[in-house]
GROMACS .gro file of C-alpha atoms in nm:
model
  370
    1MET     CA    1   0.222  -0.342  -0.648
    2LYS     CA    2   0.075  -0.565  -0.381
    3ILE     CA    3   0.190  -0.531  -0.022
    4GLU     CA    4   0.205  -0.885   0.108
    5ARG     CA    5   0.347  -0.843   0.457
    6VAL     CA    6   0.483  -0.590   0.705
    7GLU     CA    7   0.736  -0.691   0.969
    8LEU     CA    8   0.828  -0.493   1.281
    9GLN     CA    9   1.147  -0.570   1.470
   10ARG     CA   10   1.257  -0.391   1.786
   11LEU     CA   11   1.632  -0.375   1.833
   12ASN     CA   12   1.860  -0.280   2.121
   13MET     CA   13   2.198  -0.189   1.972
   14PRO     CA   14   2.486  -0.070   2.194
   15MET     CA   15   2.664   0.249   2.094
   16ARG     CA   16   3.040   0.285   2.111
   17PHE     CA   17   3.014   0.574   2.357
   18ARG     CA   18   2.768   0.761   2.577
   19PHE     CA   19   2.596   1.051   2.399
   20GLU     CA   20   2.456   1.334   2.610
   21THR     CA   21   2.236   1.632   2.525
   22SER     CA   22   2.061   1.890   2.742
   23PHE     CA   23   1.769   1.651   2.793
   24GLY     CA   24   1.951   1.329   2.875
   25SER     CA   25   2.212   1.073   2.776
   26THR     CA   26   2.214   0.732   2.613
   27GLN     CA   27   2.452   0.452   2.520
   28MET     CA   28   2.191   0.212   2.384
   29LYS     CA   29   1.997   0.260   2.061
   30ASP     CA   30   1.644   0.128   2.113
   31PHE     CA   31   1.456   0.143   1.781
   32ILE     CA   32   1.213  -0.023   1.544
   33LEU     CA   33   1.308  -0.160   1.204
   34VAL     CA   34   1.018  -0.177   0.955
   35SER     CA   35   1.021  -0.413   0.657
   36VAL     CA   36   0.753  -0.397   0.387
   37TYR     CA   37   0.732  -0.697   0.151
   38GLY     CA   38   0.581  -0.690  -0.198
   39ASP     CA   39   0.629  -0.875  -0.527
   40GLY     CA   40   0.949  -1.041  -0.410
   41VAL     CA   41   1.110  -0.717  -0.290
   42VAL     CA   42   1.162  -0.575   0.060
   43GLY     CA   43   1.169  -0.208   0.158
   44TYR     CA   44   1.322  -0.090   0.486
   45GLY     CA   45   1.242   0.196   0.721
   46GLU     CA   46   1.361   0.290   1.069
   47SER     CA   47   1.191   0.466   1.357
   48VAL     CA   48   1.401   0.734   1.527
   49ALA     CA   49   1.183   0.763   1.839
   50MET     CA   50   1.360   0.731   2.172
   51PRO     CA   51   1.259   0.510   2.468
   52ASP     CA   52   1.153   0.817   2.667
   53PRO     CA   53   0.940   1.114   2.549
   54LEU     CA   54   1.216   1.372   2.586
   55TYR     CA   55   1.289   1.491   2.232
   56ASN     CA   56   0.919   1.483   2.146
   57GLU     CA   57   0.607   1.304   2.269
   58GLU     CA   58   0.675   0.978   2.085
   59THR     CA   59   0.856   0.675   2.228
   60THR     CA   60   0.962   0.338   2.092
   61ASP     CA   61   0.655   0.185   2.259
   62THR     CA   62   0.409   0.441   2.121
   63VAL     CA   63   0.552   0.403   1.771
   64TRP     CA   64   0.504   0.026   1.787
   65GLY     CA   65   0.147   0.073   1.908
   66ILE     CA   66   0.051   0.328   1.641
   67LEU     CA   67   0.206   0.116   1.368
   68GLU     CA   68   0.035  -0.202   1.488
   69GLN     CA   69  -0.309  -0.057   1.559
   70PHE     CA   70  -0.353   0.214   1.297
   71LEU     CA   71  -0.091   0.265   1.027
   72ILE     CA   72  -0.014  -0.091   0.916
   73PRO     CA   73  -0.385  -0.188   0.896
   74ARG     CA   74  -0.450   0.119   0.680
   75LEU     CA   75  -0.157   0.036   0.454
   76LEU     CA   76  -0.254  -0.329   0.410
   77SER     CA   77  -0.620  -0.247   0.353
   78ALA     CA   78  -0.573   0.040   0.107
   79GLN     CA   79  -0.280  -0.113  -0.088
   80PRO     CA   80  -0.144   0.227  -0.206
   81GLN     CA   81   0.064   0.238  -0.523
   82THR     CA   82   0.271   0.553  -0.469
   83PRO     CA   83   0.440   0.732  -0.175
   84ASP     CA   84   0.203   1.029  -0.218
   85GLU     CA   85  -0.090   0.793  -0.162
   86VAL     CA   86   0.075   0.672   0.160
   87ARG     CA   87   0.110   1.029   0.281
   88GLU     CA   88  -0.260   1.095   0.214
   89LEU     CA   89  -0.355   0.766   0.377
   90PHE     CA   90  -0.175   0.858   0.700
   91ALA     CA   91  -0.287   1.224   0.708
   92PRO     CA   92  -0.599   1.168   0.924
   93ILE     CA   93  -0.381   1.029   1.205
   94ARG     CA   94  -0.276   1.329   1.413
   95ARG     CA   95   0.098   1.377   1.476
   96ASN     CA   96   0.280   1.048   1.553
   97ASN     CA   97   0.524   1.162   1.286
   98MET     CA   98   0.802   0.918   1.372
   99ALA     CA   99   0.565   0.624   1.340
  100LYS     CA  100   0.439   0.753   1.004
  101SER     CA  101   0.793   0.819   0.882
  102ALA     CA  102   0.918   0.469   0.963
  103LEU     CA  103   0.645   0.296   0.760
  104GLU     CA  104   0.637   0.555   0.482
  105GLY     CA  105   1.016   0.526   0.449
  106ALA     CA  106   0.995   0.149   0.409
  107PHE     CA  107   0.729   0.198   0.139
  108TRP     CA  108   0.951   0.452  -0.043
  109ASP     CA  109   1.235   0.198  -0.045
  110LEU     CA  110   1.005  -0.078  -0.173
  111TYR     CA  111   0.858   0.152  -0.438
  112CYS     CA  112   1.200   0.259  -0.565
  113LYS     CA  113   1.333  -0.096  -0.573
  114GLN     CA  114   1.035  -0.207  -0.778
  115LYS     CA  115   1.088   0.085  -1.017
  116GLY     CA  116   1.462   0.014  -1.034
  117ILE     CA  117   1.561   0.368  -0.928
  118SER     CA  118   1.752   0.509  -0.635
  119LEU     CA  119   1.567   0.675  -0.349
  120ALA     CA  120   1.776   0.989  -0.404
  121LYS     CA  121   1.670   1.010  -0.770
  122ALA     CA  122   1.304   0.948  -0.686
  123LEU     CA  123   1.316   1.241  -0.443
  124GLY     CA  124   1.475   1.469  -0.702
  125GLY     CA  125   1.831   1.458  -0.569
  126ASP     CA  126   2.116   1.548  -0.803
  127LYS     CA  127   2.430   1.483  -0.597
  128THR     CA  128   2.667   1.188  -0.618
  129GLU     CA  129   2.824   1.267  -0.281
  130ILE     CA  130   2.737   1.483   0.020
  131ASP     CA  131   2.936   1.675   0.278
  132VAL     CA  132   2.874   1.565   0.634
  133GLY     CA  133   2.950   1.697   0.978
  134ILE     CA  134   2.964   1.552   1.323
  135SER     CA  135   2.765   1.605   1.643
  136ILE     CA  136   2.951   1.614   1.973
  137GLY     CA  137   2.747   1.567   2.288
  138ILE     CA  138   2.784   1.731   2.627
  139GLU     CA  139   3.101   1.597   2.784
  140PRO     CA  140   3.231   1.596   3.145
  141SER     CA  141   3.462   1.890   3.069
  142VAL     CA  142   3.554   2.142   2.801
  143ASP     CA  143   3.882   1.958   2.750
  144ASP     CA  144   3.689   1.642   2.663
  145VAL     CA  145   3.495   1.835   2.399
  146LEU     CA  146   3.818   1.979   2.259
  147GLU     CA  147   3.966   1.631   2.228
  148LYS     CA  148   3.665   1.512   2.025
  149VAL     CA  149   3.668   1.825   1.808
  150GLY     CA  150   4.034   1.766   1.727
  151LEU     CA  151   3.963   1.407   1.624
  152ALA     CA  152   3.669   1.515   1.409
  153LEU     CA  153   3.882   1.772   1.231
  154GLU     CA  154   4.151   1.512   1.166
  155GLN     CA  155   3.882   1.297   1.002
  156GLY     CA  156   3.788   1.588   0.777
  157TYR     CA  157   3.430   1.649   0.890
  158LYS     CA  158   3.287   1.958   0.723
  159LYS     CA  159   3.093   2.093   1.021
  160ILE     CA  160   3.133   2.059   1.396
  161LYS     CA  161   2.817   2.070   1.608
  162VAL     CA  162   2.853   2.091   1.984
  163LYS     CA  163   2.570   2.044   2.229
  164ILE     CA  164   2.527   2.317   2.488
  165LYS     CA  165   2.316   2.383   2.796
  166PRO     CA  166   2.313   2.655   3.066
  167GLY     CA  167   2.649   2.641   3.242
  168PHE     CA  168   2.812   2.454   2.954
  169ASP     CA  169   2.794   2.691   2.661
  170VAL     CA  170   3.007   3.003   2.605
  171LYS     CA  171   3.319   2.848   2.758
  172VAL     CA  172   3.286   2.549   2.526
  173VAL     CA  173   3.256   2.763   2.213
  174GLU     CA  174   3.532   2.996   2.330
  175GLY     CA  175   3.759   2.699   2.402
  176ILE     CA  176   3.709   2.560   2.052
  177ARG     CA  177   3.785   2.893   1.889
  178LYS     CA  178   4.098   2.946   2.098
  179ARG     CA  179   4.230   2.595   2.028
  180PHE     CA  180   4.133   2.553   1.663
  181GLY     CA  181   4.079   2.903   1.526
  182ASP     CA  182   3.799   3.096   1.362
  183ASP     CA  183   3.794   2.899   1.037
  184VAL     CA  184   3.645   2.583   1.188
  185PRO     CA  185   3.282   2.553   1.066
  186LEU     CA  186   3.115   2.548   1.407
  187MET     CA  187   2.759   2.552   1.539
  188ALA     CA  188   2.593   2.506   1.879
  189ASP     CA  189   2.279   2.302   1.951
  190ALA     CA  190   2.082   2.390   2.264
  191ASN     CA  191   1.793   2.140   2.235
  192SER     CA  192   1.549   2.395   2.383
  193ALA     CA  193   1.751   2.450   2.700
  194TYR     CA  194   1.715   2.831   2.721
  195THR     CA  195   1.450   3.102   2.756
  196LEU     CA  196   1.439   3.470   2.669
  197ALA     CA  197   1.570   3.531   3.020
  198HIS     CA  198   1.903   3.403   2.880
  199ILE     CA  199   1.907   3.651   2.591
  200ASP     CA  200   2.223   3.833   2.707
  201LEU     CA  201   2.404   3.503   2.748
  202LEU     CA  202   2.296   3.382   2.404
  203LYS     CA  203   2.404   3.711   2.247
  204GLU     CA  204   2.757   3.645   2.379
  205LEU     CA  205   2.776   3.368   2.118
  206ASP     CA  206   2.760   3.629   1.840
  207GLN     CA  207   3.130   3.707   1.880
  208TYR     CA  208   3.240   3.354   1.781
  209GLY     CA  209   3.126   3.344   1.418
  210LEU     CA  210   2.899   3.041   1.450
  211ILE     CA  211   2.718   2.899   1.149
  212MET     CA  212   2.405   2.888   1.365
  213VAL     CA  213   2.259   2.830   1.709
  214GLU     CA  214   2.007   2.549   1.688
  215GLN     CA  215   1.677   2.553   1.880
  216PRO     CA  216   1.784   2.768   2.175
  217LEU     CA  217   1.429   2.822   2.307
  218ALA     CA  218   1.124   2.605   2.378
  219HIS     CA  219   1.056   2.297   2.168
  220ASP     CA  220   0.716   2.427   2.055
  221ASP     CA  221   0.801   2.795   2.007
  222ILE     CA  222   0.830   3.017   1.701
  223ILE     CA  223   0.724   3.349   1.861
  224ASP     CA  224   1.006   3.398   2.111
  225HIS     CA  225   1.257   3.272   1.855
  226ALA     CA  226   1.156   3.561   1.630
  227LYS     CA  227   1.228   3.802   1.916
  228LEU     CA  228   1.564   3.639   1.979
  229GLN     CA  229   1.662   3.631   1.611
  230ALA     CA  230   1.596   4.005   1.590
  231GLU     CA  231   1.853   4.055   1.870
  232MET     CA  232   2.120   3.813   1.744
  233SER     CA  233   2.345   3.834   1.440
  234THR     CA  234   2.408   3.458   1.453
  235PRO     CA  235   2.148   3.270   1.248
  236ILE     CA  236   1.896   3.074   1.451
  237CYS     CA  237   1.810   2.727   1.321
  238LEU     CA  238   1.481   2.565   1.418
  239ASP     CA  239   1.455   2.193   1.481
  240GLU     CA  240   1.203   2.071   1.740
  241SER     CA  241   0.957   2.352   1.658
  242ILE     CA  242   0.908   2.246   1.295
  243HIS     CA  243   0.684   1.942   1.239
  244THR     CA  244   0.506   2.031   0.914
  245VAL     CA  245   0.544   2.242   0.603
  246GLU     CA  246   0.292   2.482   0.760
  247ASP     CA  247   0.514   2.519   1.068
  248ALA     CA  248   0.805   2.606   0.841
  249ARG     CA  249   0.598   2.860   0.646
  250LYS     CA  250   0.487   3.038   0.962
  251ALA     CA  251   0.839   3.044   1.109
  252ILE     CA  252   0.979   3.191   0.788
  253GLU     CA  253   0.706   3.457   0.772
  254LEU     CA  254   0.762   3.552   1.136
  255GLY     CA  255   1.139   3.573   1.098
  256SER     CA  256   1.187   3.307   1.367
  257CYS     CA  257   1.492   3.157   1.199
  258LYS     CA  258   1.732   3.185   0.907
  259ILE     CA  259   1.799   2.809   0.875
  260ILE     CA  260   1.582   2.497   0.920
  261ASN     CA  261   1.697   2.151   1.022
  262ILE     CA  262   1.493   1.887   0.838
  263LYS     CA  263   1.471   1.552   1.017
  264ILE     CA  264   1.268   1.295   0.825
  265GLY     CA  265   1.126   1.135   1.139
  266ARG     CA  266   1.033   1.463   1.304
  267VAL     CA  267   0.834   1.589   1.004
  268GLY     CA  268   0.653   1.263   0.931
  269GLY     CA  269   0.831   1.122   0.630
  270LEU     CA  270   1.020   1.180   0.309
  271ALA     CA  271   0.727   1.337   0.120
  272GLU     CA  272   0.681   1.608   0.385
  273ALA     CA  273   1.059   1.655   0.409
  274LYS     CA  274   1.085   1.711   0.032
  275GLU     CA  275   0.799   1.963   0.031
  276MET     CA  276   0.958   2.146   0.325
  277HIS     CA  277   1.287   2.154   0.134
  278ASP     CA  278   1.112   2.306  -0.166
  279LEU     CA  279   0.938   2.571   0.046
  280CYS     CA  280   1.264   2.672   0.213
  281GLN     CA  281   1.444   2.684  -0.119
  282ALA     CA  282   1.178   2.917  -0.260
  283HIS     CA  283   1.229   3.154   0.035
  284GLY     CA  284   1.608   3.144   0.038
  285ILE     CA  285   1.625   2.949   0.365
  286PRO     CA  286   1.907   2.690   0.359
  287VAL     CA  287   1.837   2.350   0.514
  288TRP     CA  288   2.039   2.060   0.647
  289CYS     CA  289   1.965   1.709   0.771
  290GLY     CA  290   1.990   1.658   1.145
  291GLY     CA  291   2.072   1.327   1.307
  292MET     CA  292   1.884   1.112   1.557
  293LEU     CA  293   2.163   0.859   1.617
  294GLU     CA  294   2.024   0.654   1.330
  295ALA     CA  295   2.133   0.301   1.255
  296GLY     CA  296   2.214   0.213   0.895
  297VAL     CA  297   1.865   0.217   0.744
  298GLY     CA  298   1.777   0.558   0.887
  299ARG     CA  299   2.123   0.683   0.793
  300ALA     CA  300   2.068   0.572   0.432
  301HIS     CA  301   1.739   0.763   0.417
  302ASN     CA  302   1.921   1.072   0.547
  303VAL     CA  303   2.182   1.043   0.272
  304ALA     CA  304   1.908   1.024   0.008
  305ILE     CA  305   1.718   1.334   0.125
  306THR     CA  306   2.044   1.530   0.161
  307SER     CA  307   2.106   1.482  -0.212
  308LEU     CA  308   1.842   1.750  -0.280
  309PRO     CA  309   1.992   2.085  -0.390
  310ASN     CA  310   1.891   2.312  -0.099
  311PHE     CA  311   2.067   2.091   0.156
  312THR     CA  312   2.364   2.326   0.142
  313ILE     CA  313   2.488   2.287   0.502
  314PRO     CA  314   2.661   1.961   0.603
  315GLY     CA  315   2.434   1.742   0.812
  316ASP     CA  316   2.490   1.517   1.112
  317THR     CA  317   2.512   1.193   0.914
  318ALA     CA  318   2.860   1.088   1.022
  319ALA     CA  319   3.017   0.753   0.936
  320ALA     CA  320   2.841   0.454   1.091
  321SER     CA  321   3.163   0.330   1.250
  322ARG     CA  322   3.167   0.640   1.471
  323TYR     CA  323   2.862   0.503   1.653
  324TRP     CA  324   2.851   0.127   1.604
  325ASP     CA  325   3.089  -0.167   1.622
  326GLU     CA  326   2.852  -0.339   1.379
  327ASP     CA  327   2.570  -0.168   1.189
  328ILE     CA  328   2.254  -0.320   1.038
  329THR     CA  329   2.335  -0.240   0.673
  330THR     CA  330   2.588  -0.391   0.442
  331PRO     CA  331   2.811  -0.238   0.341
  332SER     CA  332   2.842  -0.010   0.640
  333ILE     CA  333   2.789   0.358   0.557
  334GLU     CA  334   3.140   0.503   0.572
  335LEU     CA  335   3.327   0.808   0.447
  336ILE     CA  336   3.453   0.787   0.089
  337ALA     CA  337   3.679   1.090   0.145
  338PRO     CA  338   3.734   1.322   0.441
  339GLY     CA  339   3.391   1.451   0.545
  340LYS     CA  340   3.209   1.296   0.246
  341LEU     CA  341   2.955   1.017   0.195
  342ALA     CA  342   2.855   0.865  -0.136
  343VAL     CA  343   2.495   0.891  -0.255
  344PRO     CA  344   2.412   0.537  -0.376
  345ASP     CA  345   2.275   0.504  -0.728
  346GLY     CA  346   2.141   0.150  -0.683
  347PRO     CA  347   1.770   0.078  -0.638
  348GLY     CA  348   1.606   0.210  -0.321
  349ILE     CA  349   1.831   0.308  -0.034
  350GLY     CA  350   2.126   0.136  -0.204
  351TYR     CA  351   2.219  -0.085   0.091
  352GLU     CA  352   2.129  -0.440   0.193
  353LEU     CA  353   2.026  -0.545   0.541
  354ASN     CA  354   2.289  -0.708   0.761
  355HIS     CA  355   2.065  -0.991   0.881
  356GLN     CA  356   2.330  -1.128   1.115
  357ALA     CA  357   2.352  -0.798   1.303
  358VAL     CA  358   1.974  -0.760   1.313
  359GLY     CA  359   1.943  -1.110   1.457
  360LYS     CA  360   2.199  -1.026   1.722
  361TYR     CA  361   2.016  -0.716   1.847
  362VAL     CA  362   1.645  -0.791   1.791
  363ILE     CA  363   1.436  -0.829   2.108
  364ARG     CA  364   1.083  -0.839   1.963
  365SER     CA  365   0.924  -0.902   1.626
  366SER     CA  366   0.576  -0.922   1.473
  367ASN     CA  367   0.437  -0.985   1.126
  368PHE     CA  368   0.121  -0.841   0.971
  369ARG     CA  369  -0.065  -0.954   0.658
  370PRO     CA  370  -0.374  -0.833   0.475
   0.00000   0.00000   0.00000
């Protein structure tokens, strides 16, 4: 394999609705599409970094800079032949996981297309379809949340995730249970909005039979989460705190959580995500794939990783048409049955790029050659 060219394209793609979490809201997807060219084939990756350093320290601008100055030159100079070599090549660069993931993901897609195998198969996935859930942001009122939950249930989504923050938490969960009953598979995501000072409030959630409470405490914490998990019957899921396999190992040993959310971008790529999956499986810790409002390429990578066997909880990879009037892949990634997505068996991610849509939303592009 010879890598002939890498292209970066920055896109601004409008969402169909405003999406709010405890750390902000957005209605515009600002992201970087990475294309790696080699031997007549193109592999695609997508950065999930946000314009502002609110979820983590990376931004769309920093990802572009790290790719341009460090990662792409290393890739073009070393000419790796396997995804594991790419992972080793990027290891000396500290953190910047979303930048690494975007380029590594494009290489994975290129590698699989050249081998004529699906990305899911290359990762060790064994599913032909996956169950998916939906993420509902913080809304102006509880009634607005209930309206969206009702629509999601009508569409057959297998898990409902609601965002919470102090002052918009117990009443939301209570309202959902009263309206829709105890059988709705429900979880709450706090995005690090609480501290141990809120422990009594968080323990109130135990009465509602939630699948989990995701990342209630600080984004970099595993110690206080262990204290909280010891006090709560509801499983705690860690998200922002887990960046590496070592982070996951320590959290499991400390008893900081009973579930881990694996986001490819957050952990630095598909190779790290697969190893984290394997570690969790060995320790009886179920995992699921969280969403970062991905466009089609990132969404396709999520589908592939979710095909691994220990992804036993429906993820956030809802149908593309929920978020976009027009996505950047063709065909668009849509439900094949209520709450289910197909796992493509074609080479690579199994989807082509919608060049017309990319051209409509691109605001910057650069090409890099050896």
